[in-house]
Short mmCIF file of C-alpha atoms and ligand atoms in Angstrom, two decimals:
data_model
loop_
_atom_site.label_atom_id
_atom_site.label_comp_id
_atom_site.label_asym_id
_atom_site.label_seq_id
_atom_site.Cartn_x
_atom_site.Cartn_y
_atom_site.Cartn_z
CA MET R 8 -45.92 -41.60 45.36
CA THR R 9 -48.76 -44.08 45.72
CA SER R 10 -47.19 -46.65 43.70
CA PHE R 11 -50.05 -49.03 42.58
CA LEU R 12 -50.12 -50.67 39.38
CA THR R 13 -52.99 -49.03 37.41
CA ASN R 14 -54.16 -48.52 33.82
CA ILE R 15 -52.37 -45.07 33.81
CA GLN R 16 -48.97 -45.12 31.69
CA SER R 17 -46.93 -43.55 34.31
CA ASP R 18 -48.04 -46.09 36.85
CA LYS R 19 -47.05 -48.87 34.60
CA ASP R 20 -43.64 -47.43 33.84
CA GLU R 21 -43.03 -47.08 37.61
CA TYR R 22 -44.02 -50.61 38.02
CA LYS R 23 -41.74 -51.82 35.46
CA LYS R 24 -38.93 -49.77 36.67
CA ILE R 25 -39.09 -50.72 40.18
CA ILE R 26 -39.76 -54.50 39.46
CA GLY R 27 -36.92 -54.45 36.76
CA GLU R 28 -34.33 -52.95 39.11
CA VAL R 29 -35.15 -55.48 41.62
CA THR R 30 -34.86 -58.23 39.21
CA SER R 31 -31.53 -57.08 38.11
CA SER R 32 -30.19 -56.65 41.53
CA ILE R 33 -31.24 -60.06 42.60
CA ALA R 34 -29.48 -61.51 39.54
CA ASP R 35 -26.34 -59.58 40.32
CA THR R 36 -26.31 -60.94 43.82
CA PHE R 37 -25.39 -64.39 42.39
CA ALA R 38 -21.77 -63.47 41.99
CA ASP R 39 -20.33 -66.84 43.00
CA GLU R 40 -21.58 -70.38 43.37
CA ARG R 41 -21.58 -70.40 47.18
CA ALA R 42 -24.98 -70.94 49.15
CA TYR R 43 -24.01 -68.56 51.82
CA ALA R 44 -21.65 -65.52 52.19
CA GLY R 45 -20.62 -66.67 55.64
CA PRO R 46 -21.40 -64.19 58.34
CA THR R 47 -22.07 -65.38 61.77
CA PRO R 48 -25.34 -64.32 63.77
CA GLU R 49 -23.23 -61.50 65.47
CA GLU R 50 -21.78 -60.24 62.30
CA LEU R 51 -25.17 -60.30 60.72
CA LYS R 52 -26.79 -58.31 63.61
CA LYS R 53 -23.95 -55.68 63.04
CA ILE R 54 -24.48 -55.56 59.41
CA ILE R 55 -28.29 -55.04 59.45
CA HIS R 56 -28.50 -52.68 62.45
CA GLN R 57 -30.28 -49.41 61.87
CA ASP R 58 -31.33 -46.71 64.34
CA SER R 59 -34.54 -46.63 62.97
CA ILE R 60 -36.50 -48.50 60.19
CA LEU R 61 -39.07 -45.87 60.35
CA PRO R 62 -37.47 -42.68 59.57
CA GLU R 63 -39.35 -39.29 60.15
CA LYS R 64 -39.19 -38.91 56.32
CA GLY R 65 -39.09 -41.80 53.91
CA ILE R 66 -35.74 -42.17 52.01
CA GLY R 67 -37.38 -43.13 48.73
CA TRP R 68 -37.09 -46.02 46.31
CA GLU R 69 -33.59 -45.48 45.25
CA LYS R 70 -32.04 -45.33 48.70
CA THR R 71 -34.23 -48.16 49.94
CA LEU R 72 -32.94 -50.31 47.06
CA GLU R 73 -29.40 -49.41 47.82
CA LEU R 74 -29.81 -50.44 51.60
CA THR R 75 -31.48 -53.72 50.44
CA LYS R 76 -28.59 -54.34 48.19
CA GLU R 77 -26.05 -53.53 50.83
CA LYS R 78 -27.40 -55.26 53.87
CA ILE R 79 -29.78 -58.13 52.76
CA LEU R 80 -29.30 -59.52 49.22
CA PRO R 81 -25.64 -60.57 49.67
CA ASN R 82 -26.48 -62.32 52.97
CA LEU R 83 -29.49 -64.16 51.82
CA LEU R 84 -29.23 -68.09 51.70
CA ARG R 85 -29.01 -68.89 47.94
CA THR R 86 -31.18 -71.75 47.98
CA SER R 87 -30.54 -72.64 44.20
CA SER R 88 -26.79 -73.10 45.17
CA THR R 89 -25.66 -76.66 44.59
CA ASP R 90 -23.95 -75.99 47.82
CA TYR R 91 -27.23 -75.84 49.74
CA MET R 92 -28.66 -79.19 50.95
CA ALA R 93 -29.56 -78.64 54.48
CA HIS R 94 -33.21 -79.12 54.76
CA LEU R 95 -36.10 -80.00 52.83
CA HIS R 96 -36.19 -76.50 51.59
CA GLY R 97 -35.16 -76.25 47.97
CA PRO R 98 -34.55 -73.94 45.24
CA SER R 99 -37.43 -72.24 43.42
CA LEU R 100 -38.05 -73.07 39.76
CA VAL R 101 -37.87 -69.82 37.64
CA GLU R 102 -41.46 -70.16 36.10
CA THR R 103 -42.74 -70.48 39.62
CA ILE R 104 -41.01 -67.21 40.74
CA ALA R 105 -42.76 -65.64 37.70
CA ALA R 106 -45.89 -67.09 39.01
CA GLU R 107 -45.27 -65.33 42.46
CA SER R 108 -45.03 -62.18 40.65
CA ILE R 109 -48.53 -62.51 39.17
CA ILE R 110 -49.88 -63.88 42.53
CA SER R 111 -48.68 -60.72 44.47
CA THR R 112 -49.25 -58.31 41.75
CA PHE R 113 -52.96 -59.16 41.59
CA ASN R 114 -53.16 -60.16 45.19
CA GLN R 115 -56.15 -62.38 44.83
CA SER R 116 -57.55 -63.82 48.12
CA MET R 117 -58.92 -67.53 47.79
CA ASP R 118 -61.48 -67.29 50.50
CA SER R 119 -64.48 -66.23 48.41
CA TRP R 120 -65.19 -66.24 44.64
CA ASP R 121 -65.62 -62.39 44.66
CA GLN R 122 -62.12 -61.96 45.74
CA SER R 123 -60.63 -64.38 43.32
CA PRO R 124 -62.82 -65.42 40.36
CA VAL R 125 -60.57 -67.07 38.07
CA ALA R 126 -57.98 -67.96 40.70
CA THR R 127 -60.64 -69.85 42.44
CA GLU R 128 -61.57 -71.93 39.31
CA ILE R 129 -57.97 -72.64 38.50
CA GLU R 130 -57.33 -73.83 42.18
CA VAL R 131 -60.54 -76.08 41.82
CA GLU R 132 -59.11 -77.38 38.70
CA VAL R 133 -55.63 -77.99 39.91
CA ILE R 134 -57.06 -79.90 42.85
CA GLU R 135 -59.19 -82.06 40.46
CA HIS R 136 -55.95 -82.96 38.57
CA LEU R 137 -53.98 -83.71 41.78
CA CYS R 138 -56.64 -85.87 42.94
CA ARG R 139 -56.49 -88.06 39.73
CA LEU R 140 -52.58 -87.92 39.86
CA PHE R 141 -52.86 -89.55 43.38
CA ARG R 142 -55.46 -91.86 41.94
CA TYR R 143 -58.38 -90.86 44.05
CA ASP R 144 -61.90 -90.93 42.30
CA GLU R 145 -64.32 -88.00 41.79
CA LYS R 146 -65.48 -87.95 45.27
CA ALA R 147 -62.23 -86.54 46.20
CA ASP R 148 -61.55 -83.02 46.84
CA GLY R 149 -58.80 -80.69 48.42
CA VAL R 150 -57.50 -77.37 49.05
CA PHE R 151 -54.26 -75.40 49.20
CA THR R 152 -52.69 -74.71 52.59
CA SER R 153 -49.94 -72.76 53.97
CA GLY R 154 -47.71 -75.78 54.23
CA GLY R 155 -47.41 -79.43 55.33
CA SER R 156 -47.92 -78.59 59.06
CA GLN R 157 -51.23 -77.00 58.35
CA SER R 158 -52.22 -79.72 55.90
CA ASN R 159 -51.59 -82.32 58.45
CA GLN R 160 -53.57 -80.23 61.17
CA THR R 161 -56.33 -79.91 58.78
CA ALA R 162 -56.47 -83.69 58.23
CA ILE R 163 -56.21 -84.31 62.01
CA ILE R 164 -59.09 -82.01 62.88
CA ILE R 165 -61.32 -83.59 60.11
CA ALA R 166 -60.35 -87.07 61.27
CA ARG R 167 -61.05 -86.36 64.80
CA ASP R 168 -64.33 -84.64 64.13
CA MET R 169 -65.64 -87.26 61.62
CA PHE R 170 -64.71 -90.00 64.17
CA CYS R 171 -66.54 -88.32 66.86
CA ASN R 172 -69.50 -87.95 64.62
CA ASP R 173 -69.81 -91.24 63.28
CA ILE R 174 -68.43 -93.53 65.88
CA LEU R 175 -68.95 -91.74 69.12
CA LYS R 176 -72.09 -89.87 68.09
CA TYR R 177 -70.79 -86.70 69.38
CA ASP R 178 -70.80 -83.29 67.70
CA VAL R 179 -67.39 -82.06 68.87
CA LYS R 180 -67.35 -79.14 66.39
CA LYS R 181 -70.28 -77.56 68.35
CA ILE R 182 -69.77 -78.84 71.87
CA GLY R 183 -65.94 -79.04 72.07
CA ILE R 184 -64.02 -81.93 73.72
CA ASN R 185 -65.39 -83.91 76.54
CA GLU R 186 -63.95 -86.62 78.76
CA LYS R 187 -64.26 -89.17 76.28
CA CYS R 188 -62.29 -87.27 73.62
CA LEU R 189 -59.20 -87.03 76.07
CA LYS R 190 -59.12 -90.96 75.39
CA LEU R 191 -58.49 -90.48 71.78
CA ARG R 192 -55.34 -91.82 70.39
CA MET R 193 -53.53 -91.22 67.15
CA TYR R 194 -50.68 -93.27 65.96
CA THR R 195 -47.48 -92.27 64.06
CA SER R 196 -43.94 -93.24 63.77
CA GLU R 197 -41.29 -92.10 66.39
CA ILE R 198 -39.81 -90.11 63.67
CA SER R 199 -42.76 -88.48 62.29
CA HIS R 200 -42.94 -84.74 61.95
CA PHE R 201 -43.67 -82.68 65.07
CA SER R 202 -46.66 -81.13 63.51
CA MET R 203 -48.44 -84.30 64.88
CA GLU R 204 -47.87 -83.19 68.46
CA LYS R 205 -48.54 -79.59 67.66
CA SER R 206 -51.81 -80.48 66.23
CA ALA R 207 -52.78 -82.67 69.05
CA HIS R 208 -52.08 -79.79 71.43
CA ILE R 209 -54.11 -77.22 69.30
CA LEU R 210 -56.89 -79.62 69.05
CA GLY R 211 -57.12 -79.75 72.95
CA LEU R 212 -56.01 -83.43 72.98
CA GLY R 213 -52.55 -82.74 74.37
CA TYR R 214 -49.35 -84.71 73.26
CA GLN R 215 -50.67 -87.62 75.32
CA ALA R 216 -53.03 -88.30 72.40
CA VAL R 217 -50.10 -88.99 70.16
CA VAL R 218 -48.74 -92.66 70.35
CA LYS R 219 -45.26 -92.86 68.97
CA VAL R 220 -44.74 -96.25 67.24
CA PRO R 221 -41.07 -97.46 66.98
CA VAL R 222 -39.37 -97.79 63.62
CA ASP R 223 -37.57 -100.83 62.17
CA SER R 224 -33.84 -100.69 61.06
CA ASN R 225 -35.16 -98.94 57.71
CA LYS R 226 -36.59 -96.13 59.70
CA ARG R 227 -40.17 -97.40 58.85
CA MET R 228 -42.98 -97.85 61.18
CA ASP R 229 -42.92 -101.20 63.02
CA ILE R 230 -46.16 -102.75 61.91
CA ASP R 231 -46.44 -105.26 64.73
CA ALA R 232 -45.57 -102.66 67.14
CA LEU R 233 -48.32 -100.51 65.75
CA LYS R 234 -50.82 -103.47 66.06
CA SER R 235 -49.92 -104.11 69.78
CA LEU R 236 -49.88 -100.48 70.73
CA ILE R 237 -53.51 -100.19 69.35
CA GLU R 238 -54.57 -103.40 71.27
CA LYS R 239 -52.97 -102.24 74.46
CA ASP R 240 -54.73 -98.94 74.18
CA LYS R 241 -58.15 -100.54 73.59
CA LYS R 242 -57.65 -102.64 76.60
CA MET R 243 -56.87 -99.57 78.68
CA GLY R 244 -60.02 -97.86 77.62
CA ASN R 245 -58.30 -95.53 75.23
CA ILE R 246 -59.93 -94.75 71.72
CA PRO R 247 -57.71 -95.28 68.61
CA PHE R 248 -59.16 -92.93 65.89
CA LEU R 249 -56.22 -92.11 63.57
CA VAL R 250 -53.04 -93.64 61.94
CA VAL R 251 -50.54 -91.35 60.27
CA GLY R 252 -48.24 -93.06 57.81
CA THR R 253 -45.15 -90.94 56.89
CA VAL R 254 -44.45 -90.92 53.12
CA GLY R 255 -40.90 -89.66 53.23
CA THR R 256 -39.71 -88.93 56.99
CA THR R 257 -38.12 -85.47 57.40
CA ASP R 258 -34.58 -86.74 58.25
CA PHE R 259 -34.37 -90.07 56.18
CA GLY R 260 -36.91 -90.05 53.49
CA SER R 261 -38.09 -93.38 54.60
CA ILE R 262 -41.59 -94.57 53.59
CA ASP R 263 -43.87 -96.23 55.91
CA SER R 264 -45.75 -99.29 54.49
CA LEU R 265 -48.98 -97.96 53.54
CA LYS R 266 -50.69 -101.11 52.57
CA LYS R 267 -50.05 -102.89 55.85
CA ILE R 268 -51.01 -99.72 57.77
CA SER R 269 -54.17 -99.38 55.58
CA GLU R 270 -55.31 -102.74 56.71
CA ILE R 271 -54.91 -101.98 60.35
CA ALA R 272 -56.73 -98.70 60.15
CA CYS R 273 -59.53 -100.37 58.29
CA LYS R 274 -60.06 -103.21 60.61
CA ASN R 275 -60.08 -100.67 63.56
CA ASN R 276 -62.44 -98.13 61.88
CA MET R 277 -59.66 -95.42 62.04
CA TRP R 278 -58.90 -92.66 59.83
CA PHE R 279 -55.58 -93.06 57.73
CA HIS R 280 -53.70 -90.15 56.90
CA ALA R 281 -50.47 -90.07 54.64
CA ASP R 282 -48.15 -87.30 55.57
CA ALA R 283 -46.54 -87.03 52.05
CA ALA R 284 -45.18 -83.49 52.56
CA TYR R 285 -41.70 -84.80 51.56
CA GLY R 286 -42.51 -87.94 49.46
CA SER R 287 -45.23 -86.59 47.19
CA GLY R 288 -43.01 -85.56 44.54
CA VAL R 289 -42.15 -89.37 43.96
CA ILE R 290 -45.59 -89.58 42.08
CA MET R 291 -44.03 -87.59 39.27
CA SER R 292 -41.59 -90.37 38.27
CA ASP R 293 -42.96 -93.37 36.63
CA LYS R 294 -39.74 -95.16 37.44
CA TYR R 295 -40.06 -94.70 41.24
CA ALA R 296 -43.79 -93.93 41.85
CA ALA R 297 -44.49 -97.61 43.06
CA ARG R 298 -42.37 -96.64 46.15
CA ILE R 299 -45.40 -94.78 47.45
CA SER R 300 -48.04 -97.00 46.21
CA GLY R 301 -50.97 -97.57 48.62
CA ILE R 302 -51.15 -93.65 49.15
CA GLU R 303 -54.57 -93.88 47.21
CA MET R 304 -55.99 -96.08 50.00
CA CYS R 305 -55.40 -93.09 52.49
CA ASP R 306 -58.39 -91.02 53.69
CA SER R 307 -56.34 -87.76 53.26
CA ILE R 308 -52.88 -87.02 51.83
CA THR R 309 -50.59 -84.02 52.82
CA LEU R 310 -48.75 -82.66 49.77
CA ASP R 311 -45.95 -80.04 49.83
CA PHE R 312 -44.98 -78.12 46.56
CA HIS R 313 -42.17 -76.25 48.44
CA LYS R 314 -40.18 -79.43 49.06
CA MET R 315 -39.48 -82.03 46.35
CA PHE R 316 -41.49 -79.86 43.81
CA VAL R 317 -39.02 -77.01 44.25
CA MET R 318 -41.66 -74.18 44.11
CA PRO R 319 -41.54 -70.90 46.35
CA ILE R 320 -42.80 -71.09 49.86
CA SER R 321 -45.68 -71.46 50.42
CA CYS R 322 -47.33 -74.07 48.26
CA SER R 323 -48.97 -77.08 49.90
CA ALA R 324 -52.26 -78.86 49.74
CA ILE R 325 -54.51 -81.39 51.62
CA LEU R 326 -56.45 -83.98 49.74
CA LEU R 327 -59.39 -85.91 51.05
CA LYS R 328 -60.49 -89.05 49.60
CA ASN R 329 -64.26 -88.16 50.33
CA GLY R 330 -64.46 -84.55 49.89
CA LYS R 331 -67.64 -84.14 51.72
CA ASN R 332 -65.61 -84.48 54.96
CA PHE R 333 -64.50 -80.91 54.50
CA SER R 334 -67.95 -80.01 55.99
CA ALA R 335 -66.02 -80.53 59.34
CA LEU R 336 -64.46 -76.79 58.51
CA THR R 337 -67.33 -75.14 56.97
CA ILE R 338 -69.02 -72.09 58.68
CA HIS R 339 -71.05 -69.53 57.00
CA ALA R 340 -70.65 -65.91 57.43
CA ASP R 341 -73.11 -63.28 55.96
CA TYR R 342 -70.25 -61.00 54.90
CA LEU R 343 -68.18 -63.70 53.05
CA ASN R 344 -69.57 -67.09 52.16
CA ARG R 345 -73.27 -67.03 51.92
CA LYS R 346 -74.97 -70.25 51.55
CA GLU R 347 -76.96 -68.93 48.50
CA ASP R 348 -73.64 -68.40 46.70
CA GLU R 349 -73.09 -72.17 46.59
CA GLU R 350 -76.56 -72.69 45.30
CA ASP R 351 -75.92 -70.21 42.53
CA GLY R 352 -72.50 -71.98 41.47
CA TYR R 353 -70.22 -69.48 43.16
CA THR R 354 -67.47 -71.38 45.04
CA ASN R 355 -66.11 -69.98 48.26
CA LEU R 356 -63.08 -71.99 49.02
CA VAL R 357 -62.96 -70.78 52.51
CA ASP R 358 -65.66 -73.39 53.19
CA LYS R 359 -62.66 -76.10 52.98
CA SER R 360 -59.92 -74.14 54.72
CA ILE R 361 -58.75 -73.21 58.21
CA GLN R 362 -57.31 -69.91 56.74
CA THR R 363 -59.50 -67.10 55.54
CA THR R 364 -57.32 -64.79 53.43
CA ARG R 365 -55.14 -67.14 51.41
CA ARG R 366 -52.55 -67.01 48.61
CA PHE R 367 -53.24 -68.18 44.94
CA ASP R 368 -50.42 -70.74 45.31
CA ALA R 369 -52.11 -73.08 42.89
CA LEU R 370 -51.04 -70.85 40.03
CA LYS R 371 -47.32 -72.10 40.58
CA VAL R 372 -48.49 -75.70 40.16
CA TRP R 373 -50.77 -74.80 37.11
CA MET R 374 -47.86 -73.05 35.29
CA SER R 375 -45.14 -75.37 36.16
CA PHE R 376 -46.82 -78.63 35.57
CA GLN R 377 -47.79 -77.42 32.08
CA MET R 378 -44.54 -76.00 31.12
CA ARG R 379 -42.57 -79.15 32.04
CA GLY R 380 -45.08 -81.90 31.53
CA LYS R 381 -44.96 -85.38 33.15
CA ASP R 382 -41.53 -85.99 31.44
CA GLY R 383 -39.83 -82.85 32.43
CA TRP R 384 -41.16 -83.44 35.97
CA ALA R 385 -40.04 -87.21 35.98
CA LYS R 386 -36.37 -86.01 35.04
CA LEU R 387 -36.26 -83.56 37.94
CA ILE R 388 -37.43 -85.99 40.41
CA ASN R 389 -35.27 -88.90 39.13
CA THR R 390 -32.12 -86.72 39.13
CA SER R 391 -32.66 -85.94 42.86
CA MET R 392 -33.36 -89.56 43.75
CA GLU R 393 -30.44 -91.03 41.80
CA ASN R 394 -28.08 -88.57 43.19
CA ALA R 395 -29.02 -89.78 46.53
CA GLN R 396 -28.34 -93.41 45.50
CA TYR R 397 -25.06 -92.39 44.11
CA PHE R 398 -23.84 -90.69 47.10
CA TYR R 399 -24.92 -93.55 49.40
CA LYS R 400 -22.97 -96.03 47.41
CA MET R 401 -19.95 -93.68 47.52
CA LEU R 402 -20.20 -93.50 51.30
CA LYS R 403 -20.84 -97.06 51.81
CA SER R 404 -17.67 -97.97 49.90
CA ASP R 405 -15.46 -95.58 52.01
CA SER R 406 -14.31 -96.97 55.39
CA ASP R 407 -14.13 -93.36 56.84
CA PHE R 408 -17.73 -92.94 56.74
CA GLU R 409 -20.82 -94.59 58.28
CA VAL R 410 -24.18 -94.24 56.43
CA LEU R 411 -27.52 -94.99 58.14
CA THR R 412 -30.25 -96.29 55.74
CA GLU R 413 -30.31 -96.78 52.03
CA PRO R 414 -32.13 -93.59 50.75
CA GLU R 415 -35.69 -94.30 49.49
CA ILE R 416 -36.05 -90.72 48.16
CA SER R 417 -33.21 -87.96 48.27
CA SER R 418 -31.91 -87.69 51.70
CA VAL R 419 -28.59 -89.32 52.90
CA VAL R 420 -27.82 -89.29 56.58
CA PHE R 421 -24.11 -90.34 57.41
CA ARG R 422 -21.12 -89.37 59.46
CA TYR R 423 -17.30 -89.18 59.33
CA SER R 424 -16.60 -92.05 61.58
CA ASN R 425 -12.81 -92.65 61.46
CA CYS R 426 -12.50 -91.29 65.02
CA LYS R 427 -11.13 -92.89 68.17
CA ASP R 428 -14.71 -93.00 69.76
CA ASP R 429 -18.29 -92.01 69.22
CA LYS R 430 -18.14 -88.85 71.24
CA THR R 431 -15.07 -87.69 69.22
CA ALA R 432 -17.05 -88.40 65.92
CA ASP R 433 -19.89 -86.19 67.22
CA ARG R 434 -17.45 -83.38 67.91
CA VAL R 435 -15.74 -83.79 64.43
CA ASN R 436 -18.94 -84.05 62.46
CA LYS R 437 -20.49 -80.93 64.34
CA ARG R 438 -17.16 -79.01 63.63
CA VAL R 439 -17.24 -79.92 59.98
CA ARG R 440 -20.72 -78.68 59.61
CA ARG R 441 -19.91 -75.33 61.14
CA SER R 442 -16.72 -74.88 59.07
CA LEU R 443 -18.63 -75.60 55.93
CA ILE R 444 -21.22 -72.89 56.60
CA HIS R 445 -18.73 -70.17 57.74
CA ASP R 446 -15.67 -70.84 55.71
CA ASN R 447 -16.93 -72.53 52.50
CA GLY R 448 -20.47 -71.15 52.15
CA ILE R 449 -21.65 -74.71 51.98
CA VAL R 450 -24.84 -75.47 54.01
CA ILE R 451 -25.66 -79.05 54.82
CA GLY R 452 -27.99 -80.70 57.52
CA GLN R 453 -27.19 -82.30 60.84
CA THR R 454 -29.36 -84.69 62.85
CA VAL R 455 -29.23 -87.36 65.72
CA SER R 456 -29.96 -90.85 65.56
CA ASP R 457 -29.34 -93.44 68.38
CA GLU R 458 -27.86 -90.49 70.46
CA LYS R 459 -25.12 -90.12 67.59
CA THR R 460 -24.68 -86.90 65.52
CA TYR R 461 -24.97 -87.33 61.75
CA LEU R 462 -24.77 -85.11 58.89
CA LYS R 463 -27.34 -84.96 56.21
CA PHE R 464 -27.67 -84.12 52.58
CA THR R 465 -31.09 -83.41 51.43
CA LEU R 466 -30.49 -83.51 47.55
CA LEU R 467 -33.63 -81.62 46.23
CA ASN R 468 -31.75 -79.61 43.68
CA PRO R 469 -31.49 -81.33 40.39
CA LEU R 470 -28.52 -79.19 39.54
CA ILE R 471 -26.27 -81.31 41.93
CA THR R 472 -23.89 -83.61 40.07
CA GLN R 473 -22.19 -86.60 40.97
CA LYS R 474 -18.79 -84.73 40.49
CA LYS R 475 -19.99 -82.31 43.02
CA LEU R 476 -20.89 -85.07 45.47
CA ASP R 477 -17.47 -86.50 45.05
CA GLN R 478 -15.83 -83.12 45.92
CA LEU R 479 -18.07 -82.52 48.84
CA LYS R 480 -17.16 -86.00 50.35
CA ASP R 481 -13.28 -85.11 49.80
CA LEU R 482 -13.76 -81.68 51.33
CA ILE R 483 -15.58 -83.23 54.42
CA LYS R 484 -12.66 -85.68 54.88
CA LYS R 485 -10.13 -82.99 54.60
CA LEU R 486 -11.95 -80.78 57.25
CA ALA R 487 -12.46 -83.89 59.58
CA VAL R 488 -8.66 -84.36 60.13
CA LEU R 489 -7.85 -80.80 60.51
C1 PLP E 21 -41.64 -80.62 56.06
C2 PLP E 21 -42.67 -81.66 56.66
C3 PLP E 21 -43.70 -81.45 57.22
C4 PLP E 21 -44.19 -79.88 57.67
O1 PLP E 21 -44.34 -79.15 56.32
P1 PLP E 21 -44.25 -77.49 56.37
O2 PLP E 21 -44.42 -77.28 54.97
O3 PLP E 21 -42.86 -77.25 56.69
O4 PLP E 21 -45.23 -76.95 57.27
C5 PLP E 21 -44.52 -82.32 57.68
N1 PLP E 21 -44.17 -83.45 57.60
C6 PLP E 21 -42.91 -83.91 57.01
C7 PLP E 21 -42.79 -85.43 56.85
C8 PLP E 21 -42.19 -83.13 56.48
O5 PLP E 21 -41.14 -83.35 56.05
#
């Protein structure tokens, strides 16, 4: 059995049979509302262990499906459960799961036009619309990436290269980093995403290049501290080249003051990148979009569609205010993206990407945007933001809980605090979280702030109701006093 979908009827039947059986098995897995069946790491290891996953003779489709149904499907995390709210990791909208099926069936690769003709044109069109949505003008451009980390890394590479070219008059792309490059400094809040340090490392600048700016009591970058750190570095002979504003911090959803940071970046000839991996979804809500205003002033923006936009992993993009700057990543190969293609009107998207073979993720955005429209999207986003507001108010009015900041997006960080001291509260909150996972199938987040352990609800799922949040609060109280 070769099993490819072709124009032959028996192949089509086989395709429909296998995909149909998988679809039914997946749906049957959702037998209760829990997010997780509960096994511990050890139990899982036992359940999945096989003497060989490469038998001498294959066991065929039916048995393979049986094994998958027995060992894997029941133990997968059900991200669409309203009991799942641990991370910026959401459920997948059903139309985007359908898109995934088109994506993998046709298996287009976005590097060159001849591997993805209509897919290339769709990605170009989706990117154009995204640029308008974020109020960039027609000079802007963008590309889909594997995730927010790669979008950030792409922005940092381009920022570094453009700064070296324009200001230092040094072609780092050809020559590599020199002594002067080791003095380059980028500024980002102390609670920004760790892809900043990872990128600095990969770029050969090292963690030393990342200057962590303290945050204020609302977990936003402290602007005065940013100013003085830049001045201090300049005096020491370091070279500030980039500021990253976080639009929705991973833990708190706090949003840095983009307008104020933009002024500072401008004054110092620095690139200004917006890491909106989390907060980009806010743009879909007329009611709340003002919270991320100023994003259009940034030189580049990271968007994630697999977070607030609740689409399957992976789906992310990087937008550049001036699309020409993608030239930093362009390199021609005779076997792939010939210069003459461009002249003849064939777009090879690999010219803008650090990936080569790349998925047709833009289809998910294209289908879902059209299906739901601005109005449908606003409802999704508003619900998740208003749930966070509600839960925050509930906790605030209950003396058994301490809640950190008022949510700007959809995350609430809090702890059960009716304990004799902080250390006891740390233990109790950790125990509550474990018990929620293994005894109740409820998966929530945990983090640390000011050396204290907190619990976290990341309310991406618009199916979560206020009643559900009330029940969860009661359950946490009950578990805390056990
Ligand atoms: C999640 C996140 C990232 C990383 O995005 P991935 O898609 O997980 O690679 C970057 N920045 C912020 C603020 C995030 O929340």
